[in-house]
Structures are given as C-alpha cells and as structure tokens.
XYZ file of C-alpha atoms in Angstrom:
446
model
C -28.039 15.499 -8.778
C -28.171 12.277 -6.739
C -28.165 12.949 -2.987
C -27.981 11.192 0.346
C -30.174 11.893 3.366
C -28.134 12.001 6.608
C -28.756 13.709 9.965
C -31.789 15.538 8.584
C -29.784 17.184 5.787
C -29.151 16.436 2.144
C -25.575 15.926 1.060
C -24.076 15.312 -2.329
C -23.074 11.697 -2.910
C -19.438 10.882 -3.751
C -18.724 11.526 -7.406
C -17.537 7.995 -8.094
C -19.941 6.376 -5.654
C -19.406 3.827 -2.933
C -21.151 0.536 -2.500
C -22.379 -0.808 0.799
C -21.014 -4.323 1.209
C -22.424 -4.793 4.722
C -25.246 -3.047 6.540
C -25.500 -3.736 10.247
C -28.225 -2.782 12.667
C -26.331 -0.022 14.458
C -23.326 2.220 14.206
C -20.652 1.733 16.872
C -17.815 4.153 17.766
C -15.038 4.794 15.276
C -12.822 1.895 14.248
C -9.728 1.761 16.477
C -6.184 2.253 15.293
C -4.432 -0.452 17.244
C -4.872 -3.442 14.836
C -3.117 -1.591 12.008
C -0.460 -0.273 14.374
C 0.169 -3.766 15.736
C 0.686 -5.098 12.210
C 3.572 -2.787 11.388
C 5.007 -1.205 14.537
C 5.204 -4.561 16.336
C 6.511 -6.394 13.276
C 9.965 -7.113 14.837
C 8.163 -9.177 17.483
C 6.251 -11.177 14.886
C 9.523 -11.707 12.997
C 11.416 -12.942 16.051
C 8.586 -15.233 17.130
C 8.467 -16.830 13.680
C 5.074 -16.020 12.108
C 6.202 -12.752 10.497
C 3.632 -11.635 7.925
C 1.441 -14.633 8.856
C 0.563 -12.763 12.054
C -1.249 -10.259 9.855
C -3.869 -12.937 9.164
C -4.869 -13.033 12.848
C -4.902 -9.240 13.117
C -7.005 -9.008 9.954
C -9.515 -11.373 11.567
C -9.789 -8.889 14.437
C -10.277 -6.079 11.907
C -13.073 -8.047 10.235
C -14.908 -8.481 13.532
C -14.580 -4.773 14.255
C -15.855 -3.948 10.776
C -18.901 -6.177 11.193
C -19.687 -4.493 14.511
C -19.188 -1.071 12.973
C -22.641 -1.086 11.399
C -21.809 -0.493 7.735
C -18.902 -1.362 5.452
C -18.443 0.801 2.383
C -16.124 0.257 -0.573
C -15.356 1.891 -3.910
C -17.184 0.355 -6.843
C -13.920 -0.656 -8.502
C -13.238 -3.076 -5.660
C -15.557 -5.432 -7.492
C -12.648 -6.203 -9.822
C -10.604 -7.407 -6.862
C -13.510 -9.358 -5.378
C -13.931 -11.148 -8.704
C -10.248 -12.030 -8.554
C -10.741 -13.532 -5.089
C -13.646 -15.606 -6.400
C -11.627 -16.774 -9.404
C -8.640 -17.547 -7.209
C -10.825 -19.686 -4.952
C -12.172 -21.638 -7.918
C -8.638 -22.439 -9.083
C -8.256 -24.837 -6.163
C -9.465 -27.482 -8.596
C -5.920 -27.533 -10.006
C -4.319 -28.588 -6.692
C -3.033 -32.138 -6.765
C -1.202 -32.655 -3.454
C -1.471 -31.886 0.249
C 1.638 -29.717 0.258
C 0.329 -27.555 -2.572
C -3.050 -27.335 -0.869
C -1.335 -25.989 2.257
C 0.409 -23.332 0.189
C -2.825 -22.503 -1.618
C -4.717 -21.967 1.635
C -1.923 -19.797 3.025
C -1.842 -17.583 -0.071
C -5.643 -17.389 -0.129
C -5.648 -16.223 3.490
C -3.073 -13.558 2.628
C -5.248 -12.317 -0.249
C -8.228 -12.132 2.098
C -6.051 -10.386 4.691
C -5.050 -7.520 2.405
C -8.706 -7.186 1.361
C -9.864 -6.835 4.953
C -7.107 -4.323 5.707
C -8.136 -2.288 2.656
C -11.760 -2.179 3.815
C -10.753 -1.370 7.368
C -8.607 1.616 6.421
C -11.100 2.769 3.803
C -13.865 2.872 6.441
C -11.740 4.253 9.303
C -11.216 7.723 7.877
C -11.941 9.402 11.223
C -9.181 7.569 13.100
C -6.811 6.231 10.444
C -6.123 9.545 8.762
C -3.719 9.756 5.842
C -1.108 11.276 8.139
C -1.456 8.476 10.668
C -1.304 5.678 8.071
C 1.804 7.218 6.497
C 3.308 7.651 9.957
C 2.808 3.966 10.764
C 4.339 2.971 7.425
C 7.279 5.292 8.124
C 7.909 3.416 11.376
C 7.756 0.182 9.393
C 10.250 1.647 6.907
C 12.601 2.347 9.829
C 12.260 -1.292 10.885
C 13.088 -2.432 7.345
C 16.165 -0.169 7.247
C 17.282 -1.420 10.682
C 16.954 -5.000 9.405
C 19.070 -4.042 6.410
C 21.818 -2.692 8.641
C 21.637 -5.877 10.702
C 22.444 -7.784 7.522
C 25.283 -5.386 6.654
C 27.093 -5.661 10.002
C 26.219 -9.248 11.017
C 25.571 -11.107 7.743
C 25.780 -14.585 9.290
C 23.405 -13.886 12.173
C 20.508 -16.328 12.521
C 18.042 -17.308 15.228
C 15.808 -20.308 15.854
C 12.321 -18.968 16.480
C 9.825 -20.243 19.072
C 7.548 -21.223 16.182
C 10.052 -23.855 15.095
C 10.109 -25.333 18.598
C 6.371 -25.980 18.745
C 5.554 -26.979 15.175
C 5.377 -30.705 14.376
C 7.927 -32.020 11.914
C 5.183 -32.697 9.378
C 4.653 -28.929 9.070
C 8.214 -27.708 9.577
C 9.316 -29.906 6.671
C 7.405 -27.628 4.292
C 9.848 -25.392 2.401
C 8.089 -22.128 3.236
C 7.581 -22.937 6.903
C 11.166 -24.189 7.245
C 12.426 -20.797 6.071
C 10.136 -19.036 8.548
C 11.194 -20.947 11.655
C 14.895 -20.059 11.250
C 15.372 -16.321 10.830
C 18.374 -15.094 8.865
C 19.338 -11.518 8.051
C 20.909 -12.033 4.607
C 20.706 -14.166 1.534
C 24.139 -15.728 1.519
C 25.561 -19.092 0.574
C 29.303 -19.301 1.296
C 29.415 -22.844 -0.119
C 28.062 -21.848 -3.527
C 30.269 -22.566 -6.526
C 30.313 -18.832 -7.322
C 29.761 -17.108 -3.957
C 28.233 -13.616 -3.956
C 28.609 -11.091 -1.144
C 25.860 -11.267 1.517
C 22.756 -9.309 0.572
C 20.566 -7.878 3.383
C 17.093 -9.408 3.663
C 15.843 -8.916 7.267
C 13.072 -8.683 8.325
C 11.955 -10.692 5.281
C 12.842 -14.105 3.925
C 14.456 -12.889 0.716
C 16.455 -9.909 -0.494
C 13.882 -9.288 -3.204
C 11.256 -8.949 -0.492
C 13.427 -6.326 1.218
C 13.870 -4.408 -2.016
C 10.170 -4.555 -2.837
C 9.241 -3.259 0.623
C 11.862 -0.493 0.543
C 10.813 0.789 -2.882
C 7.111 0.681 -1.972
C 7.553 2.390 1.408
C 10.008 5.115 0.388
C 7.441 7.351 -1.402
C 5.271 7.158 1.731
C 8.200 8.264 3.885
C 8.951 11.245 1.652
C 5.277 12.279 1.731
C 5.219 11.949 5.523
C 8.283 14.201 5.716
C 6.419 16.842 3.744
C 3.452 16.550 6.089
C 5.585 17.046 9.230
C 8.046 19.558 7.765
C 7.246 22.119 10.478
C 7.728 19.681 13.347
C 10.760 18.517 15.266
C 10.487 14.949 14.002
C 11.259 16.181 10.490
C 14.857 16.963 11.447
C 15.730 13.553 12.860
C 13.860 11.667 10.149
C 15.359 13.572 7.199
C 18.985 12.330 7.583
C 17.740 8.749 7.863
C 16.811 8.775 4.171
C 20.412 9.048 2.898
C 21.525 6.659 5.651
C 19.038 4.101 4.334
C 20.875 4.077 1.005
C 23.667 1.961 2.522
C 21.705 -1.282 3.067
C 19.479 -0.533 0.071
C 22.354 -0.272 -2.383
C 24.184 -3.242 -0.877
C 21.235 -5.493 -1.637
C 22.363 -5.206 -5.297
C 18.671 -5.425 -6.048
C 18.189 -4.378 -9.658
C 14.406 -4.594 -9.435
C 14.428 -2.210 -6.474
C 16.632 0.241 -8.393
C 14.154 0.151 -11.264
C 11.221 0.724 -8.920
C 12.892 3.655 -7.184
C 13.902 5.209 -10.507
C 10.336 4.867 -11.759
C 8.957 6.486 -8.598
C 11.425 9.370 -8.824
C 10.755 9.972 -12.525
C 6.988 9.812 -12.066
C 6.894 12.203 -9.113
C 9.292 14.548 -10.890
C 7.017 14.550 -13.953
C 3.986 15.315 -11.810
C 5.848 18.164 -10.112
C 6.953 19.612 -13.433
C 3.405 19.493 -14.771
C 2.102 21.233 -11.659
C 4.944 23.786 -11.615
C 6.074 22.875 -8.094
C 9.585 24.348 -8.177
C 10.331 23.623 -4.530
C 9.522 19.932 -4.924
C 11.604 19.734 -8.099
C 14.597 21.209 -6.256
C 14.129 18.778 -3.353
C 13.974 15.790 -5.700
C 17.077 17.000 -7.523
C 18.926 17.258 -4.210
C 17.804 13.752 -3.223
C 19.053 12.421 -6.557
C 22.477 14.009 -5.988
C 22.724 12.439 -2.531
C 21.774 9.046 -3.965
C 24.375 9.412 -6.707
C 27.017 10.271 -4.106
C 26.116 7.213 -2.034
C 26.296 5.038 -5.137
C 29.790 6.331 -5.909
C 31.010 5.962 -2.312
C 29.769 2.409 -1.810
C 31.183 -0.620 -3.695
C 27.877 -1.097 -5.467
C 28.989 -0.992 -9.087
C 31.793 -3.539 -8.603
C 29.603 -5.939 -6.647
C 26.777 -5.582 -9.121
C 29.111 -6.306 -12.035
C 30.422 -9.359 -10.199
C 26.912 -10.586 -9.527
C 25.926 -10.207 -13.167
C 29.064 -12.100 -14.247
C 28.599 -15.098 -11.941
C 24.809 -15.233 -11.939
C 22.467 -16.142 -14.770
C 19.371 -14.941 -12.932
C 18.225 -12.718 -15.804
C 18.340 -15.526 -18.346
C 16.822 -17.992 -15.875
C 13.915 -15.629 -15.209
C 13.284 -15.115 -18.916
C 13.177 -18.869 -19.460
C 10.784 -19.308 -16.524
C 8.485 -16.607 -17.864
C 8.318 -18.338 -21.238
C 7.659 -21.671 -19.566
C 4.968 -20.151 -17.339
C 3.150 -18.723 -20.354
C 3.370 -21.846 -22.514
C 2.251 -24.148 -19.685
C -0.631 -21.829 -18.783
C -1.866 -22.243 -22.367
C -2.566 -25.859 -21.413
C -4.838 -24.786 -18.525
C -5.785 -21.211 -19.426
C -8.982 -20.784 -17.379
C -8.123 -21.670 -13.770
C -4.442 -22.521 -14.054
C -2.683 -25.017 -11.820
C -3.701 -23.608 -8.436
C -0.094 -23.222 -7.282
C 3.483 -23.070 -8.610
C 4.906 -26.301 -10.015
C 8.458 -27.581 -10.562
C 10.111 -26.324 -13.707
C 10.777 -28.643 -16.592
C 14.345 -27.303 -16.591
C 16.486 -29.238 -14.080
C 17.772 -27.048 -11.239
C 15.556 -24.075 -12.102
C 13.174 -22.504 -9.561
C 9.547 -23.575 -9.638
C 7.377 -22.009 -12.300
C 5.285 -19.216 -10.832
C 7.742 -18.149 -8.134
C 9.623 -15.369 -9.933
C 7.112 -12.552 -10.132
C 3.587 -12.012 -8.800
C 2.025 -11.598 -12.224
C 3.479 -14.884 -13.425
C 2.464 -16.696 -10.242
C -1.112 -15.440 -10.563
C -1.247 -16.297 -14.255
C 0.204 -19.793 -13.773
C -1.797 -20.536 -10.609
C -5.138 -18.935 -11.499
C -5.196 -18.704 -15.302
C -5.308 -15.786 -17.689
C -8.597 -14.398 -16.284
C -7.106 -14.373 -12.771
C -4.051 -12.454 -13.982
C -6.257 -9.965 -15.852
C -8.394 -9.332 -12.755
C -5.365 -8.987 -10.471
C -3.589 -6.471 -12.685
C -6.892 -4.843 -13.614
C -7.581 -3.929 -9.996
C -4.161 -2.315 -9.587
C -4.559 -0.464 -12.888
C -8.016 0.786 -11.891
C -6.729 1.969 -8.510
C -3.850 3.799 -10.200
C -5.963 5.627 -12.790
C -8.688 6.350 -10.231
C -6.144 8.028 -7.910
C -4.065 9.780 -10.581
C -5.786 13.110 -9.908
C -4.551 13.227 -6.317
C -2.196 16.184 -5.853
C -1.596 16.429 -2.114
C 1.590 14.757 -0.803
C -0.215 11.719 0.615
C -2.356 11.207 -2.478
C 0.570 11.570 -4.869
C 2.668 9.141 -2.807
C -0.154 6.585 -2.748
C -0.682 6.920 -6.488
C 3.064 6.442 -7.030
C 3.168 3.336 -4.835
C 0.382 1.721 -6.855
C 2.286 2.439 -10.075
C 5.503 0.964 -8.654
C 3.585 -2.121 -7.511
C 2.092 -2.570 -10.965
C 5.565 -2.629 -12.506
C 7.329 -4.636 -9.802
C 4.641 -7.331 -9.842
C 6.094 -8.328 -13.220
C 9.327 -9.518 -11.591
C 8.769 -9.519 -7.796
C 6.679 -11.797 -5.655
C 4.910 -8.950 -3.849
C 3.123 -11.205 -1.363
C 2.666 -10.045 1.308
C 4.344 -6.755 2.194
C 4.400 -5.151 -1.237
C 0.755 -5.986 -1.905
C -0.243 -4.880 1.611
C 1.417 -1.471 1.158
C -0.253 -1.078 -2.243
C -3.670 -1.897 -0.767
C -3.101 0.619 2.034
C -2.116 3.211 -0.561
C -5.272 2.461 -2.539
C -7.448 2.680 0.583
C -6.071 6.115 1.480
C -6.139 7.479 -2.071
C -9.603 6.190 -2.988
C -11.439 7.335 0.132
C -13.981 10.087 -0.571
C -12.952 13.555 0.513
C -14.552 15.046 3.567
C -16.856 17.206 1.475
C -18.139 14.247 -0.509
C -18.362 11.750 2.340
C -21.855 11.193 3.756
C -22.067 12.287 7.385
C -22.078 9.455 9.946
C -25.318 8.512 11.655
C -23.804 9.390 15.024
C -21.214 12.071 15.519
C -18.797 11.659 18.394
C -15.999 13.904 19.623
C -12.652 13.024 18.147
C -9.677 12.557 20.419
C -7.127 11.517 17.840
C -3.449 11.844 18.552
C -1.235 12.500 15.543
C 1.684 10.273 14.744
C-alpha cells in the first residue's frame, strides 16, 4: 500500500490521489476565510458599485497570493482535465479579429482563471473552510438572490446608475457588456416591446436566466445546510424562507430553472430511495406539496402560457444551436475565440445562448469536450458522497451539467459548481495527509 511520511508517522495516501501543483519552502498558518466570505456575503456592495461578479477577479488574485504563501497547493488528479481546457481556451485567442472581441475574451478568460483559483483555495482550506461554513456562506448568498428577486417583484422599474459608470471612459462604457453593468436594473422588462411580457426578476444579476441559474444551483446547498443546522435556532427562521423564495422564483417564468429544480428534486429523491432514508423522502414530498401550492396560488401558469404565445425563444434557440454547430464545423479545432453575430437578422449572437454552445463555438470541439468532461468527471467522482453536504454538492454538479446546455453559467453558476466540486472532492480527514505544522483551531461556525 502506498504511504506518505508526515510528522514521523506513516499515513495511508488518499485513494484517488492528489497532485502537488505548487511546493513552497514553508507552511504558513491556515488559509483565511475572509476572501471567500467577501465574494458572496458582500455581493450587494459589489453589485451597487458596478463591478458585480468582476470583483471576484480581484478577490481571486488575493486568494492566489495566499495560496502561494501557504507552502503547498494540492489538487485532485482530475483537475488536469480542467487545466487542459484553460490551455485550449487560451490558444483559441487566435480566432479573435477585433478589439471589442479581444476585450470580451480577456474578461471571460479571467473569469475562468478566477473559478479555478477559488476551487484550489477551498480545496486546500479544509481546516478553515469546512463544508458547513462553505454551505453557510452560499446560503447567505441565496438569501441575497431571493431578496433581489423580491426587489424585482415589488419595484420592477427600479434602476440605479453605479459609480463604475461615472468613472469609466466612454470608450469602455460603450461596450455592450460593460454598459449593462454600469446601470443596474432589477428586472428584465421592455414596456415598449411589440409584445410586452410581465417584468421578470433578475437582481442581483444582469439577466433573468442568470437569476434562475443561481437559484437552482444554490437551492440544494441551502437544503443541505438546513439539515446540518437542524438542531439550532437558525433552522427555524431559515426554514420558512424556502417557501417564501418560491414567489420571485416562479415569477421569473424561467423554464430552464424549473427543469433544473425538477432534476435536482428527482435525483435527490432517487438517492434517498436507494439508501432507504424515509425521513428525507417525507421531507422532500412535503417540499413538493408546498411548491405545488405556491404554483397554484401564483399567476405562473397564465403568465407562462402568455410568454410562450408571444415569444419564439424556443425556436430561436434551436436555430442558434444549429447555426453554432454548423459554423463550428468550419473552425473545429480552436473555434472563433468569442461569440459572433448570427447570420439570421435580429437573432442573438451565436454562442450566447448556453455555456456549452459558447464554449464549442468559441474554443472548438476539443474545448467543449474538455469543459463538459471536467464537470462529468467531478460528478461521477463525487457520486458516492452520502452525507448532506456531499449529496448536495454532487447534485449541484449534475444540475450544472444539464443547465450548461441552455444557460450561460458564467460566472455564478460555474462558481457554485466549482465550490461544490472543491468540497465534494476533498479527501476525508482519515485519508488526508497530516499537515507539517499543527496549530490550534479557533474556527467559528456559520
């Protein structure tokens, strides 16, 4: 049996094995919690200031410095799939043909690097960023998302000019993405459209689809956190917030979110049936009844029917997917580097209606295979997890795999999936090699 020598004792190596991606000269104290907490708990500040998810790039840079000072960075062997994707993505810059597209390419590349750094940080910070703490931080973020949804329900026309828009030069603020960031709105709503649709909550994100992707990815984490704190006072004030969150969620009329939530519920229910967990089955059945009651009480069905009647989004997406595939056949190796205008007048740009299609069109078929391959590996590697946190993380990865086919999961959805993978793939305490220096832990639970 392969072993590791640590602190004068022999310990069994992790079954699946880690790789050391950085070996420093010394081991410093445990990695701090505050960069991860600042990303999610302080997100309303980043949203109001203008950067939003872009602020995560700066915080990830801080995480990288802390990791390099930590002495050693370890990672699961399967991360090599993702690192190959990053390399392939970088090579696809050869397809960029304009300054505007280069700006978008650099921004997306930085976001990919950001989620990678956050994954490594959480994976290596097991002593401080426990599963309970990570799920607690994501539960706070879920509360922020729900609060933003209610803001869109009660004040659908609310908007604010951010400080970022006041300091940026016009050459940058004229970019489509940056222009949407500097003016914050709480809904997707166009009263002047030829077939107006009721306002759909989107805050604290740019689009309603982003809200739905975040809500469906975070909800399994919230349920798992509830199980972990079921004997504490916080359980009783957090529990009623789940049915209350159905109001903005259902009013988004987000069919992709409904599919993701249904998949998560069915998957967890199947796992509970296979394990014979009667209590969990009863709890999930009760949650389903509450959701069905909220669906019946809210005007969801009528609004959804109206949206389907006046919108051709399903057909438009199908056409874009076909166009994305056929045009990628012309540049199958590295793709085009970034989305491009559709050949259909008035249609969205090719590569903007689903992460898988954007990766395929922008970075070629190998890039798409590596991107989806990493998520698939993380899912199957974590499928044996049975504790609440592990099952929730495994479920989130599955939901992300499916939703990447029709959602642009950059950045929140992909970030949550990478956090789920980091928590689920970390070696257990029995398999983890002991640290070179042991220090007393003064960790406060969240």
